[in-house]
């Protein structure tokens, strides 16, 4: 039995409503794409060579749609088109395509997954299962019966921006004004403060200070704070990213024990919120066992050097203090 039902929602058109109470981590949807196309087709470099990039893309997508069985063509054409420009195939594609996994992978169109509305404070998250080649949607929070199930349409870098920037992006790309929990008052001011801080913390990390051999204790402090902020902003699906970054800092500084502990938390958190079919899942499990096999082992020196045998068990007395001992106080 499906856990959701497509229902008319005031001022939003349609949305997916929970038909039953859904617990965090629960698998809500598994779906294979109607069709997919390589993301390289949509790259700037390829489009720069086309005389009329938009009509070229429209033709590529139309060709893919026309190769589908008739009933699936109808499904595609019934999906929402937020674009007003001519080129209905491209418009539907741009409104509904999902990236299939990380890096430079394919983009795909889904009949059901496309019907979940966006929220900047979502209660579900989508992920791509590399083993089954299917999209999965998992709950990130307890979703009471009758509540709308939502997920984020924005990338990580976009979703951590304050409300005004997110709204501009969503308006431009999808043609709606977001009025989710994080965008609407009165919760708005707190959310703006949290996301301004998140964007600042992430910006410091992204500038790669630590990779230049600077003090890794500072980015560790940032990550610890991000771990507190993500759940406050409904971004539990991003927690694995924090643990993965902490792994990188630890293994780069020779701390095998903490690197292994952080990667173990990364794998556990990602499995819970994103499923077990992620592209790097097997490799990450190997890094829990042998963190020193990572190519950046001791790249920042060995000033935090520990052996794997010094690893503390999650949940043991003093685990949290031990885990974050390297973070700047
Ligand atoms: Zn919003």
PDB file of C-alpha atoms and ligand atoms in Angstrom:
ATOM      1  CA  UNK A   1       0.000   0.000   0.000  1.00  0.00           C
ATOM      2  CA  UNK A   2       1.310   3.390  -0.912  1.00  0.00           C
ATOM      3  CA  UNK A   3       2.095   5.591   2.082  1.00  0.00           C
ATOM      4  CA  UNK A   4       0.953   8.727   0.253  1.00  0.00           C
ATOM      5  CA  UNK A   5      -1.961   9.993  -1.750  1.00  0.00           C
ATOM      6  CA  UNK A   6      -2.013  12.743  -4.339  1.00  0.00           C
ATOM      7  CA  UNK A   7      -4.395  15.383  -3.044  1.00  0.00           C
ATOM      8  CA  UNK A   8      -5.416  18.927  -3.970  1.00  0.00           C
ATOM      9  CA  UNK A   9      -3.830  21.462  -1.609  1.00  0.00           C
ATOM     10  CA  UNK A  10      -4.980  25.044  -1.231  1.00  0.00           C
ATOM     11  CA  UNK A  11      -2.836  27.516  -3.229  1.00  0.00           C
ATOM     12  CA  UNK A  12      -0.392  24.750  -4.239  1.00  0.00           C
ATOM     13  CA  UNK A  13      -2.243  22.685  -6.806  1.00  0.00           C
ATOM     14  CA  UNK A  14      -1.511  19.109  -5.819  1.00  0.00           C
ATOM     15  CA  UNK A  15       0.754  17.507  -3.257  1.00  0.00           C
ATOM     16  CA  UNK A  16       1.522  14.124  -1.748  1.00  0.00           C
ATOM     17  CA  UNK A  17      -0.186  13.609   1.607  1.00  0.00           C
ATOM     18  CA  UNK A  18       0.774  10.911   4.124  1.00  0.00           C
ATOM     19  CA  UNK A  19      -2.000   8.313   4.320  1.00  0.00           C
ATOM     20  CA  UNK A  20      -0.577   6.958   7.553  1.00  0.00           C
ATOM     21  CA  UNK A  21       1.931   8.039  10.206  1.00  0.00           C
ATOM     22  CA  UNK A  22       5.455   7.635   8.783  1.00  0.00           C
ATOM     23  CA  UNK A  23       8.487   7.232  11.045  1.00  0.00           C
ATOM     24  CA  UNK A  24      11.910   8.821  10.365  1.00  0.00           C
ATOM     25  CA  UNK A  25      14.059   6.793   7.996  1.00  0.00           C
ATOM     26  CA  UNK A  26      11.105   4.932   6.501  1.00  0.00           C
ATOM     27  CA  UNK A  27      11.217   4.237   2.776  1.00  0.00           C
ATOM     28  CA  UNK A  28       8.317   6.109   1.190  1.00  0.00           C
ATOM     29  CA  UNK A  29       8.854   5.579  -2.521  1.00  0.00           C
ATOM     30  CA  UNK A  30      10.944   3.451  -4.877  1.00  0.00           C
ATOM     31  CA  UNK A  31      10.652   4.377  -8.531  1.00  0.00           C
ATOM     32  CA  UNK A  32      12.512   3.852 -11.761  1.00  0.00           C
ATOM     33  CA  UNK A  33      12.798   6.766 -14.190  1.00  0.00           C
ATOM     34  CA  UNK A  34      10.464   7.103 -17.156  1.00  0.00           C
ATOM     35  CA  UNK A  35      13.712   7.790 -18.995  1.00  0.00           C
ATOM     36  CA  UNK A  36      17.070   9.390 -18.315  1.00  0.00           C
ATOM     37  CA  UNK A  37      19.631  11.364 -20.299  1.00  0.00           C
ATOM     38  CA  UNK A  38      23.351  11.986 -19.684  1.00  0.00           C
ATOM     39  CA  UNK A  39      23.887  15.273 -17.846  1.00  0.00           C
ATOM     40  CA  UNK A  40      26.720  16.091 -20.238  1.00  0.00           C
ATOM     41  CA  UNK A  41      24.081  16.936 -22.877  1.00  0.00           C
ATOM     42  CA  UNK A  42      23.067  19.878 -20.688  1.00  0.00           C
ATOM     43  CA  UNK A  43      26.574  21.127 -19.994  1.00  0.00           C
ATOM     44  CA  UNK A  44      27.580  24.616 -21.025  1.00  0.00           C
ATOM     45  CA  UNK A  45      30.380  23.298 -23.233  1.00  0.00           C
ATOM     46  CA  UNK A  46      28.061  21.127 -25.317  1.00  0.00           C
ATOM     47  CA  UNK A  47      25.331  23.782 -25.533  1.00  0.00           C
ATOM     48  CA  UNK A  48      27.847  26.421 -26.595  1.00  0.00           C
ATOM     49  CA  UNK A  49      28.374  24.434 -29.796  1.00  0.00           C
ATOM     50  CA  UNK A  50      24.683  24.385 -30.715  1.00  0.00           C
ATOM     51  CA  UNK A  51      23.261  27.198 -32.806  1.00  0.00           C
ATOM     52  CA  UNK A  52      19.931  27.142 -30.963  1.00  0.00           C
ATOM     53  CA  UNK A  53      20.647  25.361 -27.670  1.00  0.00           C
ATOM     54  CA  UNK A  54      17.065  25.427 -26.398  1.00  0.00           C
ATOM     55  CA  UNK A  55      15.498  24.006 -29.522  1.00  0.00           C
ATOM     56  CA  UNK A  56      18.300  21.420 -29.766  1.00  0.00           C
ATOM     57  CA  UNK A  57      17.569  20.275 -26.220  1.00  0.00           C
ATOM     58  CA  UNK A  58      13.841  20.310 -26.831  1.00  0.00           C
ATOM     59  CA  UNK A  59      14.361  18.000 -29.808  1.00  0.00           C
ATOM     60  CA  UNK A  60      16.608  15.620 -27.847  1.00  0.00           C
ATOM     61  CA  UNK A  61      14.027  15.331 -25.083  1.00  0.00           C
ATOM     62  CA  UNK A  62      11.106  15.035 -27.513  1.00  0.00           C
ATOM     63  CA  UNK A  63      12.922  12.172 -29.268  1.00  0.00           C
ATOM     64  CA  UNK A  64      13.423  10.366 -25.947  1.00  0.00           C
ATOM     65  CA  UNK A  65       9.760  10.864 -25.007  1.00  0.00           C
ATOM     66  CA  UNK A  66       8.502   9.613 -28.371  1.00  0.00           C
ATOM     67  CA  UNK A  67      10.504   6.413 -27.895  1.00  0.00           C
ATOM     68  CA  UNK A  68       8.408   5.637 -24.783  1.00  0.00           C
ATOM     69  CA  UNK A  69       5.209   3.547 -24.843  1.00  0.00           C
ATOM     70  CA  UNK A  70       2.129   5.707 -25.526  1.00  0.00           C
ATOM     71  CA  UNK A  71       0.844   5.655 -21.930  1.00  0.00           C
ATOM     72  CA  UNK A  72       4.245   6.824 -20.622  1.00  0.00           C
ATOM     73  CA  UNK A  73       4.301   9.651 -23.173  1.00  0.00           C
ATOM     74  CA  UNK A  74       0.996  10.817 -21.743  1.00  0.00           C
ATOM     75  CA  UNK A  75       2.437  10.621 -18.204  1.00  0.00           C
ATOM     76  CA  UNK A  76       5.349  12.833 -19.277  1.00  0.00           C
ATOM     77  CA  UNK A  77       3.148  15.404 -20.968  1.00  0.00           C
ATOM     78  CA  UNK A  78       0.907  15.624 -17.891  1.00  0.00           C
ATOM     79  CA  UNK A  79       3.809  16.645 -15.635  1.00  0.00           C
ATOM     80  CA  UNK A  80       3.946  20.262 -14.528  1.00  0.00           C
ATOM     81  CA  UNK A  81       5.641  22.793 -16.805  1.00  0.00           C
ATOM     82  CA  UNK A  82       6.729  25.946 -14.954  1.00  0.00           C
ATOM     83  CA  UNK A  83       8.284  27.529 -18.039  1.00  0.00           C
ATOM     84  CA  UNK A  84       6.458  29.933 -20.285  1.00  0.00           C
ATOM     85  CA  UNK A  85       8.931  29.798 -23.159  1.00  0.00           C
ATOM     86  CA  UNK A  86       8.119  27.643 -26.186  1.00  0.00           C
ATOM     87  CA  UNK A  87       9.509  24.117 -26.136  1.00  0.00           C
ATOM     88  CA  UNK A  88       7.130  22.133 -23.990  1.00  0.00           C
ATOM     89  CA  UNK A  89       9.440  19.100 -23.767  1.00  0.00           C
ATOM     90  CA  UNK A  90      12.324  21.177 -22.461  1.00  0.00           C
ATOM     91  CA  UNK A  91       9.973  23.054 -20.102  1.00  0.00           C
ATOM     92  CA  UNK A  92       8.681  19.837 -18.535  1.00  0.00           C
ATOM     93  CA  UNK A  93      12.202  18.462 -18.352  1.00  0.00           C
ATOM     94  CA  UNK A  94      13.581  21.557 -16.620  1.00  0.00           C
ATOM     95  CA  UNK A  95      10.706  21.593 -14.156  1.00  0.00           C
ATOM     96  CA  UNK A  96      10.929  17.909 -13.224  1.00  0.00           C
ATOM     97  CA  UNK A  97      14.334  16.338 -13.924  1.00  0.00           C
ATOM     98  CA  UNK A  98      16.285  14.932 -10.998  1.00  0.00           C
ATOM     99  CA  UNK A  99      20.019  14.344 -10.816  1.00  0.00           C
ATOM    100  CA  UNK A 100      20.687  10.630 -10.467  1.00  0.00           C
ATOM    101  CA  UNK A 101      23.329  10.537  -7.788  1.00  0.00           C
ATOM    102  CA  UNK A 102      26.426  12.616  -7.307  1.00  0.00           C
ATOM    103  CA  UNK A 103      29.132  13.812  -9.677  1.00  0.00           C
ATOM    104  CA  UNK A 104      28.483  13.926 -13.373  1.00  0.00           C
ATOM    105  CA  UNK A 105      25.737  11.352 -13.672  1.00  0.00           C
ATOM    106  CA  UNK A 106      22.505  11.144 -15.616  1.00  0.00           C
ATOM    107  CA  UNK A 107      19.338  13.156 -15.120  1.00  0.00           C
ATOM    108  CA  UNK A 108      15.975  11.419 -15.010  1.00  0.00           C
ATOM    109  CA  UNK A 109      12.251  12.032 -15.139  1.00  0.00           C
ATOM    110  CA  UNK A 110       9.894  10.375 -12.662  1.00  0.00           C
ATOM    111  CA  UNK A 111       6.154  10.090 -12.697  1.00  0.00           C
ATOM    112  CA  UNK A 112       5.618   9.982  -8.920  1.00  0.00           C
ATOM    113  CA  UNK A 113       8.740  11.519  -7.389  1.00  0.00           C
ATOM    114  CA  UNK A 114       8.065  14.671  -9.451  1.00  0.00           C
ATOM    115  CA  UNK A 115       4.769  15.126  -7.663  1.00  0.00           C
ATOM    116  CA  UNK A 116       6.268  15.711  -4.224  1.00  0.00           C
ATOM    117  CA  UNK A 117       6.342  19.457  -3.582  1.00  0.00           C
ATOM    118  CA  UNK A 118       9.374  21.418  -2.462  1.00  0.00           C
ATOM    119  CA  UNK A 119      10.030  22.640   1.053  1.00  0.00           C
ATOM    120  CA  UNK A 120      13.172  24.337   2.377  1.00  0.00           C
ATOM    121  CA  UNK A 121      12.284  22.555   5.643  1.00  0.00           C
ATOM    122  CA  UNK A 122      11.479  19.141   4.169  1.00  0.00           C
ATOM    123  CA  UNK A 123      10.334  15.993   5.948  1.00  0.00           C
ATOM    124  CA  UNK A 124      11.683  13.654   3.277  1.00  0.00           C
ATOM    125  CA  UNK A 125      14.734  13.363   1.044  1.00  0.00           C
ATOM    126  CA  UNK A 126      15.347  11.715  -2.310  1.00  0.00           C
ATOM    127  CA  UNK A 127      18.396   9.638  -3.225  1.00  0.00           C
ATOM    128  CA  UNK A 128      19.540   7.483  -6.119  1.00  0.00           C
ATOM    129  CA  UNK A 129      20.140   3.796  -5.537  1.00  0.00           C
ATOM    130  CA  UNK A 130      23.080   2.745  -7.708  1.00  0.00           C
ATOM    131  CA  UNK A 131      22.409  -0.948  -7.157  1.00  0.00           C
ATOM    132  CA  UNK A 132      18.762  -1.011  -8.183  1.00  0.00           C
ATOM    133  CA  UNK A 133      18.940   2.050 -10.500  1.00  0.00           C
ATOM    134  CA  UNK A 134      15.872   3.477  -8.801  1.00  0.00           C
ATOM    135  CA  UNK A 135      14.995   6.683  -7.008  1.00  0.00           C
ATOM    136  CA  UNK A 136      14.206   6.365  -3.320  1.00  0.00           C
ATOM    137  CA  UNK A 137      12.447   8.791  -1.027  1.00  0.00           C
ATOM    138  CA  UNK A 138      12.934   8.364   2.724  1.00  0.00           C
ATOM    139  CA  UNK A 139      11.311  10.229   5.606  1.00  0.00           C
ATOM    140  CA  UNK A 140      13.704  12.437   7.555  1.00  0.00           C
ATOM    141  CA  UNK A 141      11.199  13.189  10.299  1.00  0.00           C
ATOM    142  CA  UNK A 142       8.129  11.663  11.861  1.00  0.00           C
ATOM    143  CA  UNK A 143       5.345  12.561   9.403  1.00  0.00           C
ATOM    144  CA  UNK A 144       1.868  12.509  10.951  1.00  0.00           C
ATOM    145  CA  UNK A 145      -1.024  11.104   8.939  1.00  0.00           C
ATOM    146  CA  UNK A 146      -2.596  13.811   6.768  1.00  0.00           C
ATOM    147  CA  UNK A 147       0.590  15.899   6.538  1.00  0.00           C
ATOM    148  CA  UNK A 148       2.129  16.809   3.209  1.00  0.00           C
ATOM    149  CA  UNK A 149       5.347  14.935   2.350  1.00  0.00           C
ATOM    150  CA  UNK A 150       7.934  17.361   0.963  1.00  0.00           C
ATOM    151  CA  UNK A 151      11.542  17.349  -0.183  1.00  0.00           C
ATOM    152  CA  UNK A 152      14.059  19.952  -1.279  1.00  0.00           C
ATOM    153  CA  UNK A 153      14.520  20.805  -4.965  1.00  0.00           C
ATOM    154  CA  UNK A 154      17.639  22.833  -4.173  1.00  0.00           C
ATOM    155  CA  UNK A 155      21.242  21.704  -4.025  1.00  0.00           C
ATOM    156  CA  UNK A 156      23.110  21.649  -0.729  1.00  0.00           C
ATOM    157  CA  UNK A 157      24.835  24.974  -1.436  1.00  0.00           C
ATOM    158  CA  UNK A 158      21.461  26.531  -2.272  1.00  0.00           C
ATOM    159  CA  UNK A 159      19.348  25.152   0.561  1.00  0.00           C
ATOM    160  CA  UNK A 160      21.684  26.556   3.256  1.00  0.00           C
ATOM    161  CA  UNK A 161      21.177  30.106   1.962  1.00  0.00           C
ATOM    162  CA  UNK A 162      18.777  32.480   3.748  1.00  0.00           C
ATOM    163  CA  UNK A 163      15.144  32.750   2.643  1.00  0.00           C
ATOM    164  CA  UNK A 164      15.377  35.635   0.162  1.00  0.00           C
ATOM    165  CA  UNK A 165      18.029  33.889  -1.941  1.00  0.00           C
ATOM    166  CA  UNK A 166      16.209  30.573  -1.902  1.00  0.00           C
ATOM    167  CA  UNK A 167      12.966  32.203  -2.947  1.00  0.00           C
ATOM    168  CA  UNK A 168      14.642  33.958  -5.871  1.00  0.00           C
ATOM    169  CA  UNK A 169      16.155  30.662  -7.069  1.00  0.00           C
ATOM    170  CA  UNK A 170      12.891  28.757  -6.717  1.00  0.00           C
ATOM    171  CA  UNK A 171      10.915  31.485  -8.443  1.00  0.00           C
ATOM    172  CA  UNK A 172      13.341  31.598 -11.361  1.00  0.00           C
ATOM    173  CA  UNK A 173      13.602  27.855 -11.792  1.00  0.00           C
ATOM    174  CA  UNK A 174      10.147  26.599 -10.898  1.00  0.00           C
ATOM    175  CA  UNK A 175       7.944  29.680 -10.926  1.00  0.00           C
ATOM    176  CA  UNK A 176       6.567  29.537  -7.373  1.00  0.00           C
ATOM    177  CA  UNK A 177       7.007  31.608  -4.222  1.00  0.00           C
ATOM    178  CA  UNK A 178       8.004  29.275  -1.418  1.00  0.00           C
ATOM    179  CA  UNK A 179       5.891  29.600   1.709  1.00  0.00           C
ATOM    180  CA  UNK A 180       7.317  26.628   3.593  1.00  0.00           C
ATOM    181  CA  UNK A 181       7.973  26.560   7.329  1.00  0.00           C
ATOM    182  CA  UNK A 182      11.423  28.117   6.837  1.00  0.00           C
ATOM    183  CA  UNK A 183      10.219  30.824   4.431  1.00  0.00           C
ATOM    184  CA  UNK A 184       7.016  31.921   6.156  1.00  0.00           C
ATOM    185  CA  UNK A 185       6.902  34.059   9.290  1.00  0.00           C
ATOM    186  CA  UNK A 186       7.023  33.866  12.275  1.00  0.00           C
ATOM    187  CA  UNK A 187       9.685  31.117  12.249  1.00  0.00           C
ATOM    188  CA  UNK A 188      11.482  33.034   9.538  1.00  0.00           C
ATOM    189  CA  UNK A 189      13.868  35.219  11.597  1.00  0.00           C
ATOM    190  CA  UNK A 190      15.345  32.256  13.425  1.00  0.00           C
ATOM    191  CA  UNK A 191      15.741  30.324  10.195  1.00  0.00           C
ATOM    192  CA  UNK A 192      17.467  33.260   8.498  1.00  0.00           C
ATOM    193  CA  UNK A 193      19.959  33.412  11.377  1.00  0.00           C
ATOM    194  CA  UNK A 194      20.591  29.656  11.249  1.00  0.00           C
ATOM    195  CA  UNK A 195      21.087  29.541   7.500  1.00  0.00           C
ATOM    196  CA  UNK A 196      23.239  32.655   7.418  1.00  0.00           C
ATOM    197  CA  UNK A 197      25.458  30.899   9.928  1.00  0.00           C
ATOM    198  CA  UNK A 198      25.375  27.615   7.974  1.00  0.00           C
ATOM    199  CA  UNK A 199      26.366  29.364   4.749  1.00  0.00           C
ATOM    200  CA  UNK A 200      29.195  31.143   6.581  1.00  0.00           C
ATOM    201  CA  UNK A 201      30.468  27.939   8.232  1.00  0.00           C
ATOM    202  CA  UNK A 202      30.282  26.006   4.981  1.00  0.00           C
ATOM    203  CA  UNK A 203      31.961  28.857   3.096  1.00  0.00           C
ATOM    204  CA  UNK A 204      34.934  28.648   5.453  1.00  0.00           C
ATOM    205  CA  UNK A 205      35.161  24.909   4.804  1.00  0.00           C
ATOM    206  CA  UNK A 206      34.737  25.252   1.062  1.00  0.00           C
ATOM    207  CA  UNK A 207      37.572  27.753   0.825  1.00  0.00           C
ATOM    208  CA  UNK A 208      39.721  24.745   1.640  1.00  0.00           C
ATOM    209  CA  UNK A 209      41.783  26.392   4.359  1.00  0.00           C
ATOM    210  CA  UNK A 210      42.499  23.024   5.904  1.00  0.00           C
ATOM    211  CA  UNK A 211      43.798  21.487   2.719  1.00  0.00           C
ATOM    212  CA  UNK A 212      46.536  24.125   2.680  1.00  0.00           C
ATOM    213  CA  UNK A 213      47.805  22.678   5.913  1.00  0.00           C
ATOM    214  CA  UNK A 214      46.290  25.329   8.120  1.00  0.00           C
ATOM    215  CA  UNK A 215      44.824  24.617  11.507  1.00  0.00           C
ATOM    216  CA  UNK A 216      42.321  21.777  11.051  1.00  0.00           C
ATOM    217  CA  UNK A 217      40.867  22.404  14.516  1.00  0.00           C
ATOM    218  CA  UNK A 218      38.903  25.387  13.199  1.00  0.00           C
ATOM    219  CA  UNK A 219      36.973  23.539  10.458  1.00  0.00           C
ATOM    220  CA  UNK A 220      36.314  20.751  12.976  1.00  0.00           C
ATOM    221  CA  UNK A 221      34.639  23.345  15.165  1.00  0.00           C
ATOM    222  CA  UNK A 222      32.556  24.499  12.176  1.00  0.00           C
ATOM    223  CA  UNK A 223      31.436  20.948  11.476  1.00  0.00           C
ATOM    224  CA  UNK A 224      30.373  20.379  15.058  1.00  0.00           C
ATOM    225  CA  UNK A 225      28.226  23.502  14.903  1.00  0.00           C
ATOM    226  CA  UNK A 226      26.741  22.472  11.538  1.00  0.00           C
ATOM    227  CA  UNK A 227      25.726  19.180  13.096  1.00  0.00           C
ATOM    228  CA  UNK A 228      23.616  21.150  15.605  1.00  0.00           C
ATOM    229  CA  UNK A 229      22.131  23.472  12.984  1.00  0.00           C
ATOM    230  CA  UNK A 230      21.046  20.952  10.319  1.00  0.00           C
ATOM    231  CA  UNK A 231      18.277  19.311  12.369  1.00  0.00           C
ATOM    232  CA  UNK A 232      17.028  22.737  13.513  1.00  0.00           C
ATOM    233  CA  UNK A 233      16.535  23.602   9.845  1.00  0.00           C
ATOM    234  CA  UNK A 234      15.025  20.280   8.849  1.00  0.00           C
ATOM    235  CA  UNK A 235      18.132  19.238   6.920  1.00  0.00           C
ATOM    236  CA  UNK A 236      18.824  15.836   8.487  1.00  0.00           C
ATOM    237  CA  UNK A 237      19.516  14.434   5.025  1.00  0.00           C
ATOM    238  CA  UNK A 238      22.785  16.435   5.033  1.00  0.00           C
ATOM    239  CA  UNK A 239      24.210  15.062   8.290  1.00  0.00           C
ATOM    240  CA  UNK A 240      26.293  12.424   6.511  1.00  0.00           C
ATOM    241  CA  UNK A 241      28.134  15.214   4.712  1.00  0.00           C
ATOM    242  CA  UNK A 242      29.338  16.660   8.038  1.00  0.00           C
ATOM    243  CA  UNK A 243      30.661  13.308   9.243  1.00  0.00           C
ATOM    244  CA  UNK A 244      32.363  12.761   5.907  1.00  0.00           C
ATOM    245  CA  UNK A 245      34.100  16.153   6.126  1.00  0.00           C
ATOM    246  CA  UNK A 246      35.198  15.378   9.706  1.00  0.00           C
ATOM    247  CA  UNK A 247      36.613  12.087   8.422  1.00  0.00           C
ATOM    248  CA  UNK A 248      38.651  13.990   5.815  1.00  0.00           C
ATOM    249  CA  UNK A 249      40.155  16.339   8.401  1.00  0.00           C
ATOM    250  CA  UNK A 250      41.019  13.522  10.780  1.00  0.00           C
ATOM    251  CA  UNK A 251      42.555  11.170   8.250  1.00  0.00           C
ATOM    252  CA  UNK A 252      44.507  14.019   6.668  1.00  0.00           C
ATOM    253  CA  UNK A 253      46.041  14.685  10.086  1.00  0.00           C
ATOM    254  CA  UNK A 254      46.798  11.012  10.763  1.00  0.00           C
ATOM    255  CA  UNK A 255      43.994  10.416  13.294  1.00  0.00           C
ATOM    256  CA  UNK A 256      42.912   6.945  12.199  1.00  0.00           C
ATOM    257  CA  UNK A 257      40.796   6.246  15.276  1.00  0.00           C
ATOM    258  CA  UNK A 258      38.545   9.289  14.928  1.00  0.00           C
ATOM    259  CA  UNK A 259      38.507   9.080  11.135  1.00  0.00           C
ATOM    260  CA  UNK A 260      37.094   5.570  11.416  1.00  0.00           C
ATOM    261  CA  UNK A 261      34.527   6.690  14.007  1.00  0.00           C
ATOM    262  CA  UNK A 262      33.395   9.612  11.839  1.00  0.00           C
ATOM    263  CA  UNK A 263      33.099   7.431   8.748  1.00  0.00           C
ATOM    264  CA  UNK A 264      31.097   4.892  10.718  1.00  0.00           C
ATOM    265  CA  UNK A 265      28.673   7.672  11.691  1.00  0.00           C
ATOM    266  CA  UNK A 266      28.610   8.871   8.075  1.00  0.00           C
ATOM    267  CA  UNK A 267      27.659   5.419   6.769  1.00  0.00           C
ATOM    268  CA  UNK A 268      25.067   4.894   9.500  1.00  0.00           C
ATOM    269  CA  UNK A 269      23.435   8.298   9.015  1.00  0.00           C
ATOM    270  CA  UNK A 270      23.367   8.037   5.232  1.00  0.00           C
ATOM    271  CA  UNK A 271      21.895   4.533   5.327  1.00  0.00           C
ATOM    272  CA  UNK A 272      19.183   5.744   7.665  1.00  0.00           C
ATOM    273  CA  UNK A 273      18.171   8.814   5.656  1.00  0.00           C
ATOM    274  CA  UNK A 274      19.315   7.977   2.123  1.00  0.00           C
ATOM    275  CA  UNK A 275      19.210   4.184   1.910  1.00  0.00           C
ATOM    276  CA  UNK A 276      21.899   1.586   1.349  1.00  0.00           C
ATOM    277  CA  UNK A 277      22.389   1.995  -2.390  1.00  0.00           C
ATOM    278  CA  UNK A 278      24.561   5.126  -2.500  1.00  0.00           C
ATOM    279  CA  UNK A 279      27.420   5.140  -4.974  1.00  0.00           C
ATOM    280  CA  UNK A 280      30.183   5.392  -2.347  1.00  0.00           C
ATOM    281  CA  UNK A 281      28.594   3.115   0.265  1.00  0.00           C
ATOM    282  CA  UNK A 282      30.936   0.119  -0.199  1.00  0.00           C
ATOM    283  CA  UNK A 283      34.026   2.321  -0.335  1.00  0.00           C
ATOM    284  CA  UNK A 284      32.964   4.164   2.826  1.00  0.00           C
ATOM    285  CA  UNK A 285      32.455   0.889   4.689  1.00  0.00           C
ATOM    286  CA  UNK A 286      35.981  -0.065   3.687  1.00  0.00           C
ATOM    287  CA  UNK A 287      37.215   3.298   5.073  1.00  0.00           C
ATOM    288  CA  UNK A 288      35.655   2.464   8.456  1.00  0.00           C
ATOM    289  CA  UNK A 289      37.815  -0.674   8.529  1.00  0.00           C
ATOM    290  CA  UNK A 290      40.930   0.818   6.940  1.00  0.00           C
ATOM    291  CA  UNK A 291      40.813   4.642   7.111  1.00  0.00           C
ATOM    292  CA  UNK A 292      44.522   4.783   6.286  1.00  0.00           C
ATOM    293  CA  UNK A 293      43.708   3.496   2.782  1.00  0.00           C
ATOM    294  CA  UNK A 294      42.276   6.937   1.944  1.00  0.00           C
ATOM    295  CA  UNK A 295      44.481   8.843  -0.500  1.00  0.00           C
ATOM    296  CA  UNK A 296      44.769  11.872   1.824  1.00  0.00           C
ATOM    297  CA  UNK A 297      46.085   9.874   4.793  1.00  0.00           C
ATOM    298  CA  UNK A 298      48.572  12.151   6.616  1.00  0.00           C
ATOM    299  CA  UNK A 299      48.370  14.714   3.795  1.00  0.00           C
ATOM    300  CA  UNK A 300      48.305  17.424   6.482  1.00  0.00           C
ATOM    301  CA  UNK A 301      51.002  15.668   8.519  1.00  0.00           C
ATOM    302  CA  UNK A 302      50.625  13.384  11.502  1.00  0.00           C
ATOM    303  CA  UNK A 303      50.019  15.880  14.289  1.00  0.00           C
ATOM    304  CA  UNK A 304      46.765  14.163  15.346  1.00  0.00           C
ATOM    305  CA  UNK A 305      48.222  10.711  14.772  1.00  0.00           C
ATOM    306  CA  UNK A 306      46.401   7.789  16.399  1.00  0.00           C
ATOM    307  CA  UNK A 307      46.154   4.072  15.728  1.00  0.00           C
ATOM    308  CA  UNK A 308      42.855   2.445  14.831  1.00  0.00           C
ATOM    309  CA  UNK A 309      43.032   0.421  18.066  1.00  0.00           C
ATOM    310  CA  UNK A 310      42.481   3.675  20.020  1.00  0.00           C
ATOM    311  CA  UNK A 311      38.975   4.098  18.559  1.00  0.00           C
ATOM    312  CA  UNK A 312      36.156   4.500  21.081  1.00  0.00           C
ATOM    313  CA  UNK A 313      32.854   2.777  20.573  1.00  0.00           C
ATOM    314  CA  UNK A 314      29.858   4.965  19.709  1.00  0.00           C
ATOM    315  CA  UNK A 315      27.650   5.399  22.767  1.00  0.00           C
ATOM    316  CA  UNK A 316      30.419   4.534  25.240  1.00  0.00           C
ATOM    317  CA  UNK A 317      31.083   6.842  28.183  1.00  0.00           C
ATOM    318  CA  UNK A 318      32.698  10.078  27.014  1.00  0.00           C
ATOM    319  CA  UNK A 319      32.367   9.171  23.321  1.00  0.00           C
ATOM    320  CA  UNK A 320      31.188  12.590  22.169  1.00  0.00           C
ATOM    321  CA  UNK A 321      33.934  14.472  24.000  1.00  0.00           C
ATOM    322  CA  UNK A 322      36.533  12.080  22.599  1.00  0.00           C
ATOM    323  CA  UNK A 323      35.107  12.305  19.071  1.00  0.00           C
ATOM    324  CA  UNK A 324      35.274  16.111  18.952  1.00  0.00           C
ATOM    325  CA  UNK A 325      38.458  16.522  20.964  1.00  0.00           C
ATOM    326  CA  UNK A 326      40.292  17.904  17.918  1.00  0.00           C
ATOM    327  CA  UNK A 327      37.796  20.734  17.404  1.00  0.00           C
ATOM    328  CA  UNK A 328      38.842  24.229  18.434  1.00  0.00           C
ATOM    329  CA  UNK A 329      37.196  25.117  21.738  1.00  0.00           C
TER     330      UNK A 329
HETATM  331 ZN1  LIG B   1      10.893  27.627   1.544  1.00  0.00          ZN
END
